[in-house]
């Protein structure tokens, strides 16, 4: 039987806050090879930039910058930490499962690792877009890479 | 004051987002229900009793609006869907026709999107030049700064009477005087001032003015464009169809109705107009001076209460309106808003559709509590009490 990741709420909150207060890879680096996209919340509050360095189908590095709430900032941080080193294929699976988790669809908790701390965000419908914002940026970045490969 | 007139307040909510929209008194709600329940009909088609009544009610409200803003005649009042539509009509129905490449339009960086984007589009379309009048250290507009920006090419000054983030009350009478001396058209966005403070379009020499009923106790989807009568002669309708034409023929000859009906194409928001009329009655019964004084009292009280709390930054302590803009130091505005919502307090966070004001304040997002006549000191005490518990914020929101 598959073991379900169960974190208590206090621990989840601590992880989220840790990532909010000391975000991982906050601050963009200059580099021509980085692909940078902007992701805005339609309710016009959160505004982040995510950039990623993708080589040979692997996410070598990712960083972000911007003004955003605790959920959005921390989710960006956790996402980046989770995705670095993954192949695009693996990343896509993670992004899709995270999306499913937030939108209350069936998902595989095993692939999400630390991202499981957001498994109760669905209870606050107005925060869903905050959690999903960095993932939207990552999807855009991956789509750009694939389009480039097609046109190369 | 008058809380008992607002059924929604029975739920116990503390609503401090009046800059976005206001609650509706029972008299407004009832008037809309009455129209739908008892005399639904279209306007200007009156062959039967209910339609005649609709016509009368619809036109009566024009006079009420005229009195509210002291226009010189009923025909200067055009019903629109709100401030946004009104300002778009001014820019694309009038300014596009009369302005030329290189003509200067003066705006400020604290304007709402609806008083910026249309001008930006016009700039792109015909090459007008947008200039921003600098704001002072408190993000307010001074008369000297207005004067300093006027050149021989200045044709229009388009500004909010009260700004929606800082609550700066512009001295439009003085600015109107300057405009008439320099042959400049003054366009006023009265979205935040109507129903809060006296507006007199003649005293301020206003060319065009727009407002929305929903921000002054009325229904959504209805508002007004005021235009000085001589200018309305040159205003082009942006919509064509039924209700606004006098005749049209197979050979494409047509004639439009008179002002103001030529600007009201298609079936209008009749329920909205009727509700707006009741909102005006309600406000006039209390009196704008009393409302304004009360808002100032609430704001002063809020400033004093919030100033006592550590880590609260207030951006507009002194502006004389019911708008209070603040942040908890180092806390993202949306997180504060979500936290307050946990305690049933509604405030707005974000950039409040004034996206370029950040260039001036140096901060993109703020919390805004905007007060209206039905708010009271007790509610403000609750706001202060929750803000004092700021240490608990993340336990509550993540
Ligand atoms: C200063 C100002 N102008 C214009 C508007 C636009 O009003 P509406 O959305 O009703 O057209 C608003 C509303 O937020 C406002 O605050």
Coordinates of C-alpha atoms and ligand atoms in Angstrom, one line a residue:
Chain A
X1 CA 0.0 0.0 0.0
X2 CA 1.2 3.5 -0.9
X3 CA 2.2 5.6 2.1
X4 CA 0.5 8.9 2.1
X5 CA 2.5 11.9 3.1
X6 CA 0.9 13.3 6.2
X7 CA 2.3 16.4 7.7
X8 CA 0.7 18.1 10.6
X9 CA -0.5 21.7 10.1
X10 CA 2.0 23.3 12.4
X11 CA 4.9 21.7 10.5
X12 CA 3.4 22.7 7.1
X13 CA 3.0 26.3 8.3
X14 CA 6.6 26.3 9.6
X15 CA 7.9 25.2 6.2
X16 CA 5.8 27.7 4.4
X17 CA 6.9 30.5 6.6
X18 CA 10.5 29.5 6.4
X19 CA 10.3 29.7 2.6
X20 CA 8.5 33.0 2.8
X21 CA 10.9 34.6 5.2
X22 CA 14.1 33.3 3.6
X23 CA 13.1 32.3 0.1
X24 CA 15.3 30.0 -1.9
X25 CA 17.0 31.6 -5.0
X26 CA 15.3 35.0 -4.7
X27 CA 17.0 37.5 -6.9
X28 CA 17.5 37.0 -10.6
X29 CA 21.0 36.5 -12.1
X30 CA 22.2 38.0 -15.3
X31 CA 22.7 35.3 -17.9
X32 CA 21.8 35.2 -21.5
X33 CA 20.8 31.6 -21.3
X34 CA 18.1 32.1 -18.7
X35 CA 14.5 32.3 -19.9
X36 CA 12.6 34.8 -17.9
X37 CA 8.8 35.1 -17.7
X38 CA 6.5 37.4 -15.7
X39 CA 3.5 35.9 -13.9
X40 CA 0.7 38.3 -12.7
X41 CA -2.3 37.5 -10.6
X42 CA -5.4 38.7 -12.3
X43 CA -6.6 40.3 -9.1
X44 CA -3.6 42.5 -9.6
X45 CA -1.6 41.9 -6.4
X46 CA 1.0 39.2 -6.8
X47 CA 3.6 39.9 -9.4
X48 CA 6.6 37.6 -9.9
X49 CA 9.3 36.9 -12.4
X50 CA 10.7 33.4 -12.7
X51 CA 13.8 32.6 -14.7
X52 CA 15.3 29.3 -15.5
X53 CA 18.4 27.9 -17.1
X54 CA 17.5 24.8 -19.0
X55 CA 20.2 22.7 -20.8
X56 CA 19.8 19.4 -22.5
X57 CA 16.3 19.0 -21.2
X58 CA 17.3 19.5 -17.6
X59 CA 16.5 22.4 -15.3
X60 CA 19.9 23.5 -14.2
X61 CA 18.9 26.5 -12.3
X62 CA 15.9 28.6 -11.5
X63 CA 15.4 31.9 -9.7
X64 CA 12.7 34.5 -9.0
X65 CA 12.0 38.0 -8.1
X66 CA 8.9 40.1 -7.3
X67 CA 6.3 41.2 -4.9
X68 CA 3.9 38.6 -3.6
X69 CA 2.0 37.3 -0.6
X70 CA 3.2 34.6 1.8
X71 CA 1.6 31.8 -0.1
X72 CA 2.8 32.9 -3.5
X73 CA 6.4 33.7 -2.5
X74 CA 6.9 30.6 -0.5
X75 CA 5.3 28.4 -3.2
X76 CA 7.7 29.9 -5.7
X77 CA 10.6 29.1 -3.4
X78 CA 9.6 25.6 -2.8
X79 CA 8.8 25.0 -6.5
X80 CA 12.3 26.2 -7.5
X81 CA 14.0 24.1 -4.9
X82 CA 12.0 21.0 -6.0
X83 CA 12.5 21.5 -9.8
X84 CA 16.2 22.2 -10.0
X85 CA 17.9 19.1 -11.3
X86 CA 14.8 17.6 -12.8
X87 CA 14.3 16.8 -16.4
X88 CA 11.5 18.6 -18.3
X89 CA 9.5 15.5 -18.3
X90 CA 9.8 15.1 -14.6
X91 CA 9.1 18.8 -14.0
X92 CA 5.9 18.5 -16.1
X93 CA 4.6 15.7 -14.0
X94 CA 5.3 17.7 -10.8
X95 CA 3.6 20.8 -12.2
X96 CA 0.6 18.9 -13.3
X97 CA 0.2 17.1 -10.0
X98 CA 0.6 20.3 -8.0
X99 CA -2.1 21.9 -10.2
X100 CA -4.4 18.9 -9.6
X101 CA -3.8 19.1 -5.8
X102 CA -4.7 22.7 -5.6
X103 CA -7.7 22.2 -7.8
X104 CA -8.9 19.3 -5.8
X105 CA -8.4 16.7 -8.5
X106 CA -6.7 13.4 -8.1
X107 CA -2.9 13.7 -7.7
X108 CA 0.1 11.7 -6.8
X109 CA 1.5 13.1 -3.5
X110 CA 4.7 11.0 -3.9
X111 CA 6.1 13.1 -6.8
X112 CA 5.4 16.4 -4.9
X113 CA 7.8 16.1 -2.0
X114 CA 7.9 19.3 0.0
X115 CA 5.2 20.8 -2.2
X116 CA 2.8 18.7 -0.2
X117 CA 2.7 21.5 2.4
X118 CA 0.2 23.3 0.2
X119 CA -2.3 20.4 0.3
X120 CA -4.8 22.4 2.2
X121 CA -4.7 25.6 0.2
X122 CA -7.8 24.5 -1.7
X123 CA -9.7 25.4 1.5
X124 CA -9.1 29.0 0.7
X125 CA -10.3 29.5 -2.8
X126 CA -9.0 33.0 -3.0
X127 CA -5.5 31.8 -2.4
X128 CA -5.4 29.1 -5.1
X129 CA -4.2 31.5 -7.8
X130 CA -1.4 32.7 -5.4
X131 CA -0.1 29.1 -5.0
X132 CA -0.4 28.4 -8.7
X133 CA 1.2 31.6 -10.0
X134 CA 4.9 30.3 -10.0
X135 CA 3.7 27.1 -11.7
X136 CA 2.1 29.1 -14.4
X137 CA 5.4 30.9 -15.0
X138 CA 7.2 27.5 -15.1
X139 CA 4.8 26.2 -17.6
X140 CA 5.4 29.2 -19.8
X141 CA 9.1 28.7 -19.6
X142 CA 8.9 25.0 -20.5
X143 CA 6.6 25.8 -23.4
X144 CA 9.1 28.4 -24.6
X145 CA 11.9 25.8 -24.5
X146 CA 9.8 23.3 -26.4
X147 CA 8.9 25.8 -29.0
X148 CA 12.5 26.8 -29.5
X149 CA 13.5 23.2 -30.0
X150 CA 10.8 22.8 -32.6
X151 CA 11.9 25.9 -34.5
X152 CA 15.7 25.3 -34.2
Chain B
X1 CA -24.8 56.8 11.2
X2 CA -28.1 55.5 9.7
X3 CA -26.9 51.9 10.0
X4 CA -30.4 50.6 10.3
X5 CA -31.1 51.7 6.7
X6 CA -28.6 49.1 5.3
X7 CA -30.0 45.6 5.5
X8 CA -26.6 44.0 4.6
X9 CA -25.0 45.4 7.8
X10 CA -27.3 43.1 9.9
X11 CA -24.9 40.3 9.0
X12 CA -22.3 41.9 11.2
X13 CA -19.7 42.4 8.5
X14 CA -17.3 45.3 8.9
X15 CA -17.1 46.8 5.4
X16 CA -14.2 49.2 4.8
X17 CA -14.0 48.9 1.0
X18 CA -16.3 51.7 0.1
X19 CA -13.8 53.1 -2.4
X20 CA -14.5 50.0 -4.5
X21 CA -18.3 50.0 -4.1
X22 CA -20.8 50.9 -1.4
X23 CA -23.6 49.1 0.4
X24 CA -27.2 50.0 -0.6
X25 CA -29.9 51.5 1.6
X26 CA -33.2 49.7 1.7
X27 CA -34.9 52.6 -0.2
X28 CA -32.6 52.0 -3.2
X29 CA -33.1 48.3 -3.1
X30 CA -36.8 48.7 -2.8
X31 CA -37.0 51.1 -5.7
X32 CA -35.3 48.6 -8.0
X33 CA -37.6 45.8 -6.8
X34 CA -40.6 48.0 -7.2
X35 CA -39.7 48.7 -10.9
X36 CA -39.2 45.0 -11.6
X37 CA -42.3 44.0 -9.5
X38 CA -44.8 46.6 -10.4
X39 CA -44.1 48.6 -13.5
X40 CA -41.5 47.0 -15.7
X41 CA -41.6 48.5 -19.2
X42 CA -39.2 50.1 -21.6
X43 CA -38.5 53.8 -21.7
X44 CA -39.5 56.2 -24.5
X45 CA -42.0 53.8 -26.0
X46 CA -44.9 55.0 -23.8
X47 CA -48.2 54.0 -25.3
X48 CA -49.4 52.5 -22.1
X49 CA -49.5 53.4 -18.4
X50 CA -46.5 51.6 -17.1
X51 CA -44.3 52.7 -19.9
X52 CA -45.3 56.3 -19.3
X53 CA -44.4 55.9 -15.6
X54 CA -41.0 54.5 -16.6
X55 CA -40.5 57.5 -18.8
X56 CA -41.3 59.9 -16.1
X57 CA -39.2 58.2 -13.5
X58 CA -36.3 57.9 -15.9
X59 CA -36.3 61.6 -16.7
X60 CA -37.0 62.8 -13.2
X61 CA -33.6 61.3 -12.1
X62 CA -31.9 63.5 -14.7
X63 CA -33.1 66.5 -12.7
X64 CA -31.9 65.0 -9.5
X65 CA -28.5 64.5 -10.9
X66 CA -28.5 68.0 -12.2
X67 CA -29.3 69.4 -8.8
X68 CA -26.7 67.1 -7.2
X69 CA -23.8 68.5 -9.3
X70 CA -25.4 71.9 -10.0
X71 CA -25.5 71.6 -13.8
X72 CA -27.3 74.3 -15.6
X73 CA -29.7 72.1 -17.5
X74 CA -31.1 68.5 -17.5
X75 CA -29.8 67.9 -21.0
X76 CA -26.2 68.1 -19.7
X77 CA -26.8 64.8 -17.8
X78 CA -26.1 61.6 -19.9
X79 CA -26.7 58.2 -18.4
X80 CA -23.8 55.8 -18.8
X81 CA -22.7 52.5 -17.3
X82 CA -20.3 54.3 -15.0
X83 CA -17.2 56.4 -14.7
X84 CA -15.2 54.2 -17.1
X85 CA -17.7 54.6 -19.9
X86 CA -18.1 58.3 -19.2
X87 CA -14.4 59.0 -19.4
X88 CA -14.1 56.8 -22.6
X89 CA -16.9 58.9 -24.2
X90 CA -15.0 62.1 -23.4
X91 CA -11.8 60.8 -24.8
X92 CA -13.0 59.0 -27.9
X93 CA -16.2 60.9 -28.6
X94 CA -14.9 64.4 -28.0
X95 CA -11.2 64.7 -27.6
X96 CA -10.4 62.5 -30.5
X97 CA -12.3 64.9 -32.7
X98 CA -11.0 68.2 -31.3
X99 CA -7.4 67.5 -30.3
X100 CA -4.5 67.5 -32.6
X101 CA -1.1 65.9 -32.7
X102 CA 1.2 67.6 -30.2
X103 CA -1.7 68.9 -28.0
X104 CA -0.9 68.4 -24.4
X105 CA -3.1 66.6 -21.8
X106 CA -2.1 66.9 -18.2
X107 CA -2.8 63.9 -15.9
X108 CA -1.3 62.8 -12.6
X109 CA 0.3 59.4 -11.7
X110 CA -2.3 58.8 -9.0
X111 CA -5.2 58.6 -11.5
X112 CA -7.3 55.5 -11.8
X113 CA -6.8 53.3 -14.9
X114 CA -10.0 54.6 -16.4
X115 CA -8.5 58.1 -16.5
X116 CA -5.2 57.0 -17.9
X117 CA -5.6 54.2 -20.4
X118 CA -8.1 56.0 -22.7
X119 CA -5.6 58.9 -22.9
X120 CA -2.7 56.5 -23.6
X121 CA -4.7 54.9 -26.4
X122 CA -5.5 58.4 -27.8
X123 CA -1.8 59.2 -27.7
X124 CA -1.2 56.2 -29.8
X125 CA -4.0 57.0 -32.2
X126 CA -3.5 60.7 -32.8
X127 CA -0.3 61.7 -31.2
X128 CA -1.5 63.8 -28.2
X129 CA 1.2 64.3 -25.6
X130 CA 0.5 63.1 -22.1
X131 CA 2.3 65.0 -19.3
X132 CA 2.1 64.1 -15.6
X133 CA 1.7 66.9 -13.1
X134 CA 4.2 66.1 -10.3
X135 CA 2.8 65.3 -6.9
X136 CA 4.1 66.7 -3.7
X137 CA 5.8 64.7 -0.9
X138 CA 2.5 63.6 0.4
X139 CA 1.4 62.3 -3.1
X140 CA -1.0 65.3 -3.4
X141 CA -1.6 67.7 -6.2
X142 CA -0.7 71.4 -5.5
X143 CA -1.9 74.4 -7.4
X144 CA 1.6 75.5 -8.0
X145 CA 2.5 72.2 -9.7
X146 CA -0.6 72.5 -11.9
X147 CA 0.4 76.0 -12.9
X148 CA 4.0 74.9 -13.5
X149 CA 3.0 72.3 -16.1
X150 CA 0.8 74.5 -18.2
X151 CA 2.2 75.5 -21.6
X152 CA 0.7 77.1 -24.7
X153 CA 0.0 73.5 -26.0
X154 CA -2.0 72.4 -22.9
X155 CA -5.5 71.7 -24.0
X156 CA -6.9 69.5 -21.3
X157 CA -6.4 68.7 -17.6
X158 CA -8.0 65.4 -16.6
X159 CA -7.9 64.5 -12.9
X160 CA -9.8 62.8 -10.2
X161 CA -11.6 65.1 -7.7
X162 CA -10.6 62.6 -4.9
X163 CA -8.0 60.1 -5.7
X164 CA -8.7 56.5 -4.9
X165 CA -5.5 55.4 -3.2
X166 CA -4.3 58.5 -1.3
X167 CA -7.7 60.2 -0.9
X168 CA -6.2 63.5 -2.0
X169 CA -9.0 66.1 -2.4
X170 CA -8.1 68.3 -5.4
X171 CA -9.1 71.9 -5.3
X172 CA -11.1 71.7 -8.5
X173 CA -12.6 75.2 -8.2
X174 CA -9.1 76.7 -8.2
X175 CA -7.9 74.4 -10.9
X176 CA -11.1 75.3 -12.9
X177 CA -10.3 78.9 -12.6
X178 CA -6.8 78.4 -13.9
X179 CA -8.2 76.3 -16.8
X180 CA -10.6 79.1 -17.8
X181 CA -7.7 81.6 -17.8
X182 CA -5.7 79.4 -20.1
X183 CA -8.6 78.1 -22.3
X184 CA -8.0 74.5 -21.0
X185 CA -10.8 71.9 -20.7
X186 CA -11.1 70.5 -17.2
X187 CA -12.2 66.9 -17.1
X188 CA -13.1 65.5 -13.6
X189 CA -13.2 61.9 -12.5
X190 CA -15.7 62.2 -9.6
X191 CA -15.9 58.5 -8.9
X192 CA -14.6 58.9 -5.3
X193 CA -16.1 62.3 -4.6
X194 CA -19.7 62.1 -5.6
X195 CA -21.8 61.3 -2.6
X196 CA -18.9 62.2 -0.3
X197 CA -18.4 65.9 -0.9
X198 CA -20.1 68.7 -2.7
X199 CA -19.4 68.9 -6.4
X200 CA -20.4 72.0 -8.3
X201 CA -19.7 71.7 -12.0
X202 CA -20.4 75.4 -12.7
X203 CA -18.4 76.8 -9.8
X204 CA -15.4 74.7 -10.9
X205 CA -15.8 75.5 -14.6
X206 CA -15.9 71.8 -15.4
X207 CA -16.1 70.7 -19.1
X208 CA -16.8 67.0 -18.5
X209 CA -17.3 65.0 -15.3
X210 CA -18.0 61.3 -14.8
X211 CA -19.2 59.2 -11.9
X212 CA -20.6 55.8 -10.9
X213 CA -23.8 55.3 -8.9
X214 CA -22.5 52.2 -7.2
X215 CA -19.9 54.2 -5.3
X216 CA -22.6 56.5 -3.9
X217 CA -25.2 54.0 -2.5
X218 CA -26.7 53.3 -5.9
X219 CA -26.9 50.2 -8.2
X220 CA -24.0 48.9 -10.3
X221 CA -23.9 49.4 -14.0
X222 CA -25.2 53.0 -14.0
X223 CA -23.5 56.3 -13.9
X224 CA -23.3 59.7 -15.4
X225 CA -21.4 61.8 -17.9
X226 CA -21.9 65.5 -17.3
X227 CA -20.9 67.7 -20.3
X228 CA -21.2 71.4 -20.6
X229 CA -24.0 72.0 -23.1
X230 CA -21.9 73.8 -25.7
X231 CA -19.3 71.0 -25.6
X232 CA -22.0 68.3 -25.9
X233 CA -22.9 69.7 -29.4
X234 CA -19.5 68.4 -30.5
X235 CA -19.6 65.1 -28.7
X236 CA -19.9 62.1 -31.0
X237 CA -22.0 59.1 -29.9
X238 CA -19.9 56.0 -29.7
X239 CA -22.9 53.7 -29.9
X240 CA -25.7 53.7 -32.5
X241 CA -29.0 52.0 -32.6
X242 CA -32.5 52.2 -31.2
X243 CA -33.6 54.9 -28.9
X244 CA -31.0 57.5 -30.1
X245 CA -32.1 58.1 -33.7
X246 CA -34.8 60.5 -35.0
X247 CA -35.2 58.6 -38.3
X248 CA -33.2 56.6 -40.9
X249 CA -34.0 55.7 -44.4
X250 CA -33.2 53.0 -46.9
X251 CA -30.8 55.4 -48.7
X252 CA -28.8 55.6 -45.4
X253 CA -29.9 59.1 -44.5
X254 CA -30.4 59.3 -40.8
X255 CA -30.8 61.8 -38.1
X256 CA -30.0 61.4 -34.5
X257 CA -32.1 62.5 -31.6
X258 CA -31.3 65.6 -29.5
X259 CA -28.9 65.8 -26.7
X260 CA -28.8 63.8 -24.3
X261 CA -30.9 61.0 -25.9
X262 CA -28.6 60.6 -28.9
X263 CA -26.0 59.3 -26.4
X264 CA -28.2 56.7 -24.9
X265 CA -28.4 54.0 -27.5
X266 CA -30.3 50.8 -26.9
X267 CA -32.4 49.8 -23.9
X268 CA -30.9 51.6 -21.0
X269 CA -30.3 50.5 -17.4
X270 CA -33.7 51.7 -16.3
X271 CA -33.7 49.9 -12.9
X272 CA -30.2 51.4 -12.4
X273 CA -31.4 54.9 -13.2
X274 CA -34.3 54.6 -10.8
X275 CA -32.1 53.2 -8.0
X276 CA -29.6 56.0 -8.6
X277 CA -32.4 58.5 -8.2
X278 CA -33.2 57.1 -4.7
X279 CA -29.5 57.1 -3.8
X280 CA -29.3 60.8 -4.6
X281 CA -32.5 61.4 -2.5
X282 CA -30.9 59.5 0.4
X283 CA -27.7 61.5 0.2
X284 CA -29.4 64.8 -0.2
X285 CA -31.6 64.1 2.8
X286 CA -28.6 63.6 5.1
X287 CA -26.7 66.4 3.4
X288 CA -23.2 66.2 1.8
X289 CA -21.6 68.5 4.4
X290 CA -22.7 66.2 7.2
X291 CA -21.5 63.1 5.4
X292 CA -18.2 64.7 4.6
X293 CA -17.7 65.9 8.2
X294 CA -18.5 62.4 9.5
X295 CA -16.1 60.7 7.2
X296 CA -13.3 63.1 8.3
X297 CA -14.1 62.3 11.9
X298 CA -13.9 58.6 11.2
X299 CA -10.6 59.0 9.3
X300 CA -9.1 61.1 12.2
X301 CA -10.2 58.5 14.7
X302 CA -8.7 55.7 12.5
X303 CA -5.4 57.6 12.1
X304 CA -5.2 58.1 15.9
X305 CA -6.0 54.4 16.7
X306 CA -3.7 52.9 14.0
X307 CA -0.9 55.3 14.9
X308 CA -0.8 53.7 18.4
X309 CA 0.0 50.3 16.9
X310 CA 3.6 49.3 16.3
X311 CA 4.7 48.6 12.8
X312 CA 1.8 50.3 11.1
X313 CA 2.8 52.6 8.3
X314 CA 0.1 55.1 7.3
X315 CA 0.7 56.8 3.9
X316 CA -2.0 59.5 3.9
X317 CA -2.6 60.7 7.5
X318 CA -3.7 64.2 6.4
X319 CA -5.7 63.8 3.3
X320 CA -9.2 65.2 4.0
X321 CA -11.3 62.2 2.8
X322 CA -12.5 58.9 4.2
X323 CA -9.6 56.9 2.7
X324 CA -6.9 55.5 4.8
X325 CA -3.9 53.7 3.2
X326 CA -1.5 51.7 5.3
X327 CA 0.7 48.6 5.6
X328 CA 2.0 46.5 8.4
X329 CA 5.7 47.0 8.0
X330 CA 7.3 44.1 6.1
X331 CA 3.9 42.3 5.6
X332 CA 2.6 42.0 2.1
X333 CA -0.7 43.9 1.8
X334 CA -2.7 40.9 0.6
X335 CA -1.6 38.9 3.6
X336 CA -2.9 41.7 5.8
X337 CA -6.2 41.8 4.0
X338 CA -6.6 38.0 4.2
X339 CA -5.9 38.2 7.9
X340 CA -8.5 40.9 8.5
X341 CA -11.0 38.9 6.5
X342 CA -10.6 36.1 9.0
X343 CA -12.2 38.5 11.5
X344 CA -14.9 39.7 9.2
X345 CA -13.3 42.9 8.2
X346 CA -13.2 43.8 4.5
X347 CA -10.5 46.0 3.2
X348 CA -8.8 46.2 -0.2
X349 CA -5.2 45.3 -0.9
X350 CA -3.1 45.9 -4.0
X351 CA -2.4 48.8 -6.3
X352 CA -6.0 49.9 -6.5
X353 CA -5.9 50.2 -10.3
X354 CA -3.5 53.1 -9.9
X355 CA -0.5 51.1 -11.3
X356 CA 1.8 54.0 -11.9
X357 CA 1.4 55.6 -8.5
X358 CA 4.1 53.1 -7.3
X359 CA 6.7 55.3 -9.1
X360 CA 5.8 58.0 -6.6
X361 CA 5.3 56.1 -3.4
X362 CA 8.0 53.6 -4.1
X363 CA 5.8 50.9 -2.9
X364 CA 3.6 48.8 -5.1
X365 CA 1.0 47.4 -2.8
X366 CA -0.9 48.9 0.1
X367 CA -4.0 48.2 2.2
X368 CA -6.8 50.6 1.9
X369 CA -9.7 51.1 4.4
X370 CA -12.2 53.5 2.9
X371 CA -15.0 54.7 5.2
X372 CA -18.6 55.8 4.5
X373 CA -21.5 57.1 6.4
X374 CA -22.6 53.8 7.9
X375 CA -19.2 53.0 9.3
X376 CA -18.6 53.9 12.9
X377 CA -15.8 54.2 15.6
X378 CA -16.7 50.8 17.1
X379 CA -15.8 49.1 13.8
X380 CA -12.5 51.0 13.6
X381 CA -11.7 49.9 17.1
X382 CA -12.2 46.3 15.9
X383 CA -9.9 47.0 13.0
X384 CA -7.3 48.3 15.4
X385 CA -7.7 45.4 17.7
X386 CA -7.1 42.9 15.0
X387 CA -4.1 44.8 13.7
X388 CA -2.6 44.7 17.2
X389 CA -2.6 41.0 16.9
X390 CA -0.3 41.2 13.9
X391 CA 2.0 38.6 15.4
X392 CA -0.6 36.0 14.7
X393 CA -0.9 36.9 11.1
X394 CA 0.8 33.9 9.6
X395 CA -0.8 31.4 11.9
X396 CA -4.1 32.6 10.5
X397 CA -3.4 32.8 6.8
X398 CA -1.1 29.9 5.9
Ligands
LIG1 C1 -11.0 57.4 -9.0 C2 -11.7 56.3 -9.7 N1 -12.0 56.6 -11.0 C3 -12.7 55.7 -11.8 C4 -13.2 54.5 -11.3 C5 -13.9 53.6 -12.1 O1 -15.2 53.4 -11.8 P1 -16.1 52.3 -12.5 O2 -15.4 51.0 -12.3 O3 -17.4 52.4 -11.7 O4 -16.3 52.7 -13.9 C6 -12.9 54.2 -9.9 C7 -13.3 52.9 -9.4 O5 -12.6 52.2 -8.7 C8 -12.2 55.1 -9.2 O6 -11.9 54.9 -7.9

